[in-house]
Amino acid sequence: MTAHRFGGNHTKIKLEVVRLYIDFYTRVLKKQPFKLIYVDPFAGSGDCEIKISAKRKDINTIDAFENTEHEPSLTNTTTIDGSAKIALNIDRLFDEYHFVEENVKRYEQLESLKAKHSDKVIHLYKGDANQKLLKILQQVNWKNTRAIIFIDPYGMETEWETLVAIANTKAVDLWYLFPLSGVYRQAANNYDSMDKGKIEAINRMLGTDEWQTTFYESKQGDMFGSEPLLQRTADIDDIVRFTQERLSSIFAKVPEPKLLPDTGPVMFALFFAVANPRAASISLRGANHIIKHMKLR
Ligand SMILES: C[S@@+](CC[C@H](N)C(=O)[O-])C[C@H]1O[C@@H](n2cnc3c(N)ncnc32)[C@H](O)[C@@H]1O
């Protein structure tokens, strides 16, 4: 079997956070009269091959990310269970599992995984995560169902409308690996050098164009009378704060995210978002406990 290749130390960490949260969630909810479902819209193959870095410099700035000199030297590769396998291997069963994957090979591997778990109700969807997830969310009766959704894209694929639909269920606990590196790669230092495609990609992910006034400031032109420039002044913390505020505008609770990898240049923000206002405190307690236990920055 070919292992799905991606990620590094941050992959292990995010998967461990999600594993611990599934364990917590199924334990807490098992005595309640809800149907429990697990939804993984960027499911992968079930296996993932990760590269573990031998050396990392402890730098936490946008500049460092863009400077290849600071890239970690990568040595060992190892195969670990991906999110689909992790969810299927947790002792306490979900009533249903929904996995979406657009890559044909990985989808076929999910089919094999499904065959090995014939005791479980597993739904597979081949295609785009946003479209398929909207359909899944529409089919569920959210009055008697609770769900964990793990959004784990490679980059900026997750659309704001998808997040709105998740929040509207008022019944989902969401883990969302937000691609900070993708945003600051697309959001060029000089606004005028950004093409329409890049601007629209950020708009689609954040559901607004207000990031433009938050991330950019007009700077004086030079002494020869050139036009003022719109320059990015937002640093990584500003981007994280803006995203947290956006998510908080639709979810009941969104604590500060964990930044990943745990050392070296920051590439992702692992957000936790609770859609159900009445269950927010218990969900947050579980998530905070896990984050503390993992000693993440
Ligand atoms: C970072 S990997 C997720 C890995 C998975 N969570 C795991 O732990 O094994 C992202 C996955 O999403 C898939 N993908 C990327 N864009 C997609 C899209 N628009 N719709 C569905 N799947 C997509 C990729 O093929 C890849 O398998």
PDB file of C-alpha atoms in Angstrom, residues 59-207:
ATOM      1  CA  ILE A  59      11.999  31.359  14.815  1.00  0.00           C
ATOM      2  CA  ASN A  60       8.463  32.646  14.834  1.00  0.00           C
ATOM      3  CA  THR A  61       8.174  35.312  12.169  1.00  0.00           C
ATOM      4  CA  ILE A  62       6.770  35.687   8.697  1.00  0.00           C
ATOM      5  CA  ASP A  63      10.186  36.679   7.360  1.00  0.00           C
ATOM      6  CA  ALA A  64      11.685  33.489   8.677  1.00  0.00           C
ATOM      7  CA  PHE A  65       9.046  31.454   6.910  1.00  0.00           C
ATOM      8  CA  GLU A  66       9.921  33.041   3.617  1.00  0.00           C
ATOM      9  CA  ASN A  67      13.629  32.551   4.124  1.00  0.00           C
ATOM     10  CA  THR A  68      14.659  29.104   2.927  1.00  0.00           C
ATOM     11  CA  GLU A  69      17.811  29.318   4.970  1.00  0.00           C
ATOM     12  CA  HIS A  70      15.646  28.598   8.003  1.00  0.00           C
ATOM     13  CA  GLU A  71      13.901  25.568   6.582  1.00  0.00           C
ATOM     14  CA  PRO A  72      14.426  22.550   8.803  1.00  0.00           C
ATOM     15  CA  SER A  73      16.718  19.805   7.647  1.00  0.00           C
ATOM     16  CA  LEU A  74      14.521  16.760   7.134  1.00  0.00           C
ATOM     17  CA  THR A  75      15.841  13.330   7.856  1.00  0.00           C
ATOM     18  CA  ASN A  76      13.568  10.480   8.958  1.00  0.00           C
ATOM     19  CA  THR A  77      10.343   9.375   7.340  1.00  0.00           C
ATOM     20  CA  THR A  78       7.826   7.254   9.121  1.00  0.00           C
ATOM     21  CA  THR A  79       4.251   6.077   8.455  1.00  0.00           C
ATOM     22  CA  ILE A  80       1.568   6.845  10.991  1.00  0.00           C
ATOM     23  CA  ASP A  81      -2.210   6.474  11.098  1.00  0.00           C
ATOM     24  CA  GLY A  82      -4.014   9.330   9.358  1.00  0.00           C
ATOM     25  CA  SER A  83      -7.180  10.923  10.712  1.00  0.00           C
ATOM     26  CA  ALA A  84      -9.562   8.404   9.081  1.00  0.00           C
ATOM     27  CA  LYS A  85      -7.817   5.437  10.710  1.00  0.00           C
ATOM     28  CA  ILE A  86      -7.554   7.259  14.005  1.00  0.00           C
ATOM     29  CA  ALA A  87     -11.306   7.917  14.096  1.00  0.00           C
ATOM     30  CA  LEU A  88     -12.135   4.343  13.074  1.00  0.00           C
ATOM     31  CA  ASN A  89      -9.790   2.842  15.669  1.00  0.00           C
ATOM     32  CA  ILE A  90     -11.175   4.712  18.676  1.00  0.00           C
ATOM     33  CA  ASP A  91     -12.879   2.134  20.922  1.00  0.00           C
ATOM     34  CA  ARG A  92     -16.157   3.961  21.389  1.00  0.00           C
ATOM     35  CA  LEU A  93     -17.994   3.914  18.092  1.00  0.00           C
ATOM     36  CA  PHE A  94     -19.453   6.821  16.236  1.00  0.00           C
ATOM     37  CA  ASP A  95     -22.842   6.021  14.726  1.00  0.00           C
ATOM     38  CA  GLU A  96     -21.593   7.222  11.344  1.00  0.00           C
ATOM     39  CA  TYR A  97     -18.317   8.218   9.697  1.00  0.00           C
ATOM     40  CA  HIS A  98     -18.194  10.511   6.634  1.00  0.00           C
ATOM     41  CA  PHE A  99     -14.955  10.748   4.663  1.00  0.00           C
ATOM     42  CA  VAL A 100     -14.423  12.996   1.620  1.00  0.00           C
ATOM     43  CA  GLU A 101     -11.376  12.746  -0.635  1.00  0.00           C
ATOM     44  CA  GLU A 102     -10.864  14.069  -4.146  1.00  0.00           C
ATOM     45  CA  ASN A 103      -7.675  12.185  -4.981  1.00  0.00           C
ATOM     46  CA  VAL A 104      -8.592   8.946  -6.765  1.00  0.00           C
ATOM     47  CA  LYS A 105      -5.805   6.802  -5.309  1.00  0.00           C
ATOM     48  CA  ARG A 106      -6.435   7.932  -1.766  1.00  0.00           C
ATOM     49  CA  TYR A 107     -10.144   7.446  -2.248  1.00  0.00           C
ATOM     50  CA  GLU A 108      -9.489   3.842  -3.275  1.00  0.00           C
ATOM     51  CA  GLN A 109      -7.437   3.346  -0.120  1.00  0.00           C
ATOM     52  CA  LEU A 110     -10.385   4.665   1.875  1.00  0.00           C
ATOM     53  CA  GLU A 111     -12.542   2.044   0.160  1.00  0.00           C
ATOM     54  CA  SER A 112     -10.172  -0.685   1.386  1.00  0.00           C
ATOM     55  CA  LEU A 113     -10.270   0.810   4.868  1.00  0.00           C
ATOM     56  CA  LYS A 114     -14.062   0.795   4.766  1.00  0.00           C
ATOM     57  CA  ALA A 115     -14.045  -2.874   3.775  1.00  0.00           C
ATOM     58  CA  LYS A 116     -11.913  -3.683   6.837  1.00  0.00           C
ATOM     59  CA  HIS A 117     -14.435  -1.970   9.112  1.00  0.00           C
ATOM     60  CA  SER A 118     -17.616  -3.653   7.924  1.00  0.00           C
ATOM     61  CA  ASP A 119     -19.100  -3.362  11.435  1.00  0.00           C
ATOM     62  CA  LYS A 120     -19.243   0.432  11.097  1.00  0.00           C
ATOM     63  CA  VAL A 121     -21.446   2.799   9.099  1.00  0.00           C
ATOM     64  CA  ILE A 122     -18.979   4.546   6.805  1.00  0.00           C
ATOM     65  CA  HIS A 123     -19.939   6.913   3.995  1.00  0.00           C
ATOM     66  CA  LEU A 124     -17.320   7.795   1.383  1.00  0.00           C
ATOM     67  CA  TYR A 125     -17.548  10.723  -1.029  1.00  0.00           C
ATOM     68  CA  LYS A 126     -15.241  11.276  -3.971  1.00  0.00           C
ATOM     69  CA  GLY A 127     -14.917  14.954  -4.905  1.00  0.00           C
ATOM     70  CA  ASP A 128     -14.583  18.457  -3.533  1.00  0.00           C
ATOM     71  CA  ALA A 129     -14.655  18.813   0.243  1.00  0.00           C
ATOM     72  CA  ASN A 130     -16.703  22.031   0.261  1.00  0.00           C
ATOM     73  CA  GLN A 131     -19.448  20.719  -1.990  1.00  0.00           C
ATOM     74  CA  LYS A 132     -19.677  17.300  -0.379  1.00  0.00           C
ATOM     75  CA  LEU A 133     -19.599  18.688   3.152  1.00  0.00           C
ATOM     76  CA  LEU A 134     -22.494  21.058   2.421  1.00  0.00           C
ATOM     77  CA  LYS A 135     -24.517  18.048   1.237  1.00  0.00           C
ATOM     78  CA  ILE A 136     -23.624  15.979   4.305  1.00  0.00           C
ATOM     79  CA  LEU A 137     -24.583  18.834   6.646  1.00  0.00           C
ATOM     80  CA  GLN A 138     -27.950  19.234   4.903  1.00  0.00           C
ATOM     81  CA  GLN A 139     -28.805  15.530   5.266  1.00  0.00           C
ATOM     82  CA  VAL A 140     -28.245  15.348   9.026  1.00  0.00           C
ATOM     83  CA  ASN A 141     -30.992  16.000  11.580  1.00  0.00           C
ATOM     84  CA  TRP A 142     -29.062  18.297  13.921  1.00  0.00           C
ATOM     85  CA  LYS A 143     -31.742  18.170  16.605  1.00  0.00           C
ATOM     86  CA  ASN A 144     -30.602  14.689  17.637  1.00  0.00           C
ATOM     87  CA  THR A 145     -27.054  14.555  16.254  1.00  0.00           C
ATOM     88  CA  ARG A 146     -23.673  15.822  17.452  1.00  0.00           C
ATOM     89  CA  ALA A 147     -20.491  15.781  15.380  1.00  0.00           C
ATOM     90  CA  ILE A 148     -16.773  16.318  15.276  1.00  0.00           C
ATOM     91  CA  ILE A 149     -15.505  17.741  12.001  1.00  0.00           C
ATOM     92  CA  PHE A 150     -11.788  17.833  11.258  1.00  0.00           C
ATOM     93  CA  ILE A 151     -10.822  20.211   8.458  1.00  0.00           C
ATOM     94  CA  ASP A 152      -7.293  19.381   7.419  1.00  0.00           C
ATOM     95  CA  PRO A 153      -6.549  20.776   3.958  1.00  0.00           C
ATOM     96  CA  TYR A 154      -3.164  21.179   2.300  1.00  0.00           C
ATOM     97  CA  GLY A 155      -3.763  24.871   1.725  1.00  0.00           C
ATOM     98  CA  MET A 156      -6.498  27.426   1.191  1.00  0.00           C
ATOM     99  CA  GLU A 157      -9.209  25.068  -0.085  1.00  0.00           C
ATOM    100  CA  THR A 158     -11.742  25.621   2.701  1.00  0.00           C
ATOM    101  CA  GLU A 159     -14.392  28.165   1.762  1.00  0.00           C
ATOM    102  CA  TRP A 160     -16.001  30.532   4.229  1.00  0.00           C
ATOM    103  CA  GLU A 161     -19.495  29.354   3.222  1.00  0.00           C
ATOM    104  CA  THR A 162     -18.535  25.862   4.357  1.00  0.00           C
ATOM    105  CA  LEU A 163     -17.566  27.196   7.794  1.00  0.00           C
ATOM    106  CA  VAL A 164     -20.840  29.147   8.010  1.00  0.00           C
ATOM    107  CA  ALA A 165     -22.805  25.958   7.267  1.00  0.00           C
ATOM    108  CA  ILE A 166     -20.877  24.111  10.018  1.00  0.00           C
ATOM    109  CA  ALA A 167     -21.517  26.908  12.536  1.00  0.00           C
ATOM    110  CA  ASN A 168     -25.219  26.974  11.623  1.00  0.00           C
ATOM    111  CA  THR A 169     -25.673  23.358  12.731  1.00  0.00           C
ATOM    112  CA  LYS A 170     -25.203  24.545  16.347  1.00  0.00           C
ATOM    113  CA  ALA A 171     -24.138  20.953  16.965  1.00  0.00           C
ATOM    114  CA  VAL A 172     -20.555  20.562  15.725  1.00  0.00           C
ATOM    115  CA  ASP A 173     -17.161  20.770  17.417  1.00  0.00           C
ATOM    116  CA  LEU A 174     -14.675  21.743  14.722  1.00  0.00           C
ATOM    117  CA  TRP A 175     -10.905  21.369  14.500  1.00  0.00           C
ATOM    118  CA  TYR A 176      -9.589  23.479  11.621  1.00  0.00           C
ATOM    119  CA  LEU A 177      -5.964  23.521  10.518  1.00  0.00           C
ATOM    120  CA  PHE A 178      -5.773  27.044   9.123  1.00  0.00           C
ATOM    121  CA  PRO A 179      -3.018  27.580   6.520  1.00  0.00           C
ATOM    122  CA  LEU A 180      -1.281  30.717   7.802  1.00  0.00           C
ATOM    123  CA  SER A 181       1.610  30.165   5.427  1.00  0.00           C
ATOM    124  CA  GLY A 182      -0.831  30.126   2.508  1.00  0.00           C
ATOM    125  CA  VAL A 183      -2.300  33.472   3.518  1.00  0.00           C
ATOM    126  CA  TYR A 184       0.961  35.300   3.887  1.00  0.00           C
ATOM    127  CA  ARG A 185       2.308  33.823   0.694  1.00  0.00           C
ATOM    128  CA  GLN A 186      -0.755  35.062  -1.198  1.00  0.00           C
ATOM    129  CA  ALA A 187      -0.905  38.410   0.617  1.00  0.00           C
ATOM    130  CA  ALA A 188       2.151  39.952  -1.042  1.00  0.00           C
ATOM    131  CA  ASN A 189       4.128  42.701   0.695  1.00  0.00           C
ATOM    132  CA  ASN A 190       3.024  45.138  -1.966  1.00  0.00           C
ATOM    133  CA  TYR A 191      -0.743  45.053  -2.480  1.00  0.00           C
ATOM    134  CA  ASP A 192      -0.494  46.283  -6.075  1.00  0.00           C
ATOM    135  CA  SER A 193       1.551  43.249  -7.045  1.00  0.00           C
ATOM    136  CA  MET A 194      -1.273  40.872  -6.054  1.00  0.00           C
ATOM    137  CA  ASP A 195      -3.312  39.510  -8.926  1.00  0.00           C
ATOM    138  CA  LYS A 196      -7.094  39.121  -8.792  1.00  0.00           C
ATOM    139  CA  GLY A 197      -6.840  35.353  -8.314  1.00  0.00           C
ATOM    140  CA  LYS A 198      -4.809  35.708  -5.103  1.00  0.00           C
ATOM    141  CA  ILE A 199      -7.117  38.362  -3.691  1.00  0.00           C
ATOM    142  CA  GLU A 200     -10.168  36.217  -4.435  1.00  0.00           C
ATOM    143  CA  ALA A 201      -8.574  33.119  -2.893  1.00  0.00           C
ATOM    144  CA  ILE A 202      -8.142  34.982   0.418  1.00  0.00           C
ATOM    145  CA  ASN A 203     -11.653  36.485   0.153  1.00  0.00           C
ATOM    146  CA  ARG A 204     -13.121  32.998  -0.353  1.00  0.00           C
ATOM    147  CA  MET A 205     -11.324  31.606   2.663  1.00  0.00           C
ATOM    148  CA  LEU A 206     -12.014  34.497   5.050  1.00  0.00           C
ATOM    149  CA  GLY A 207     -15.459  35.358   3.661  1.00  0.00           C
TER     150      GLY A 207
END
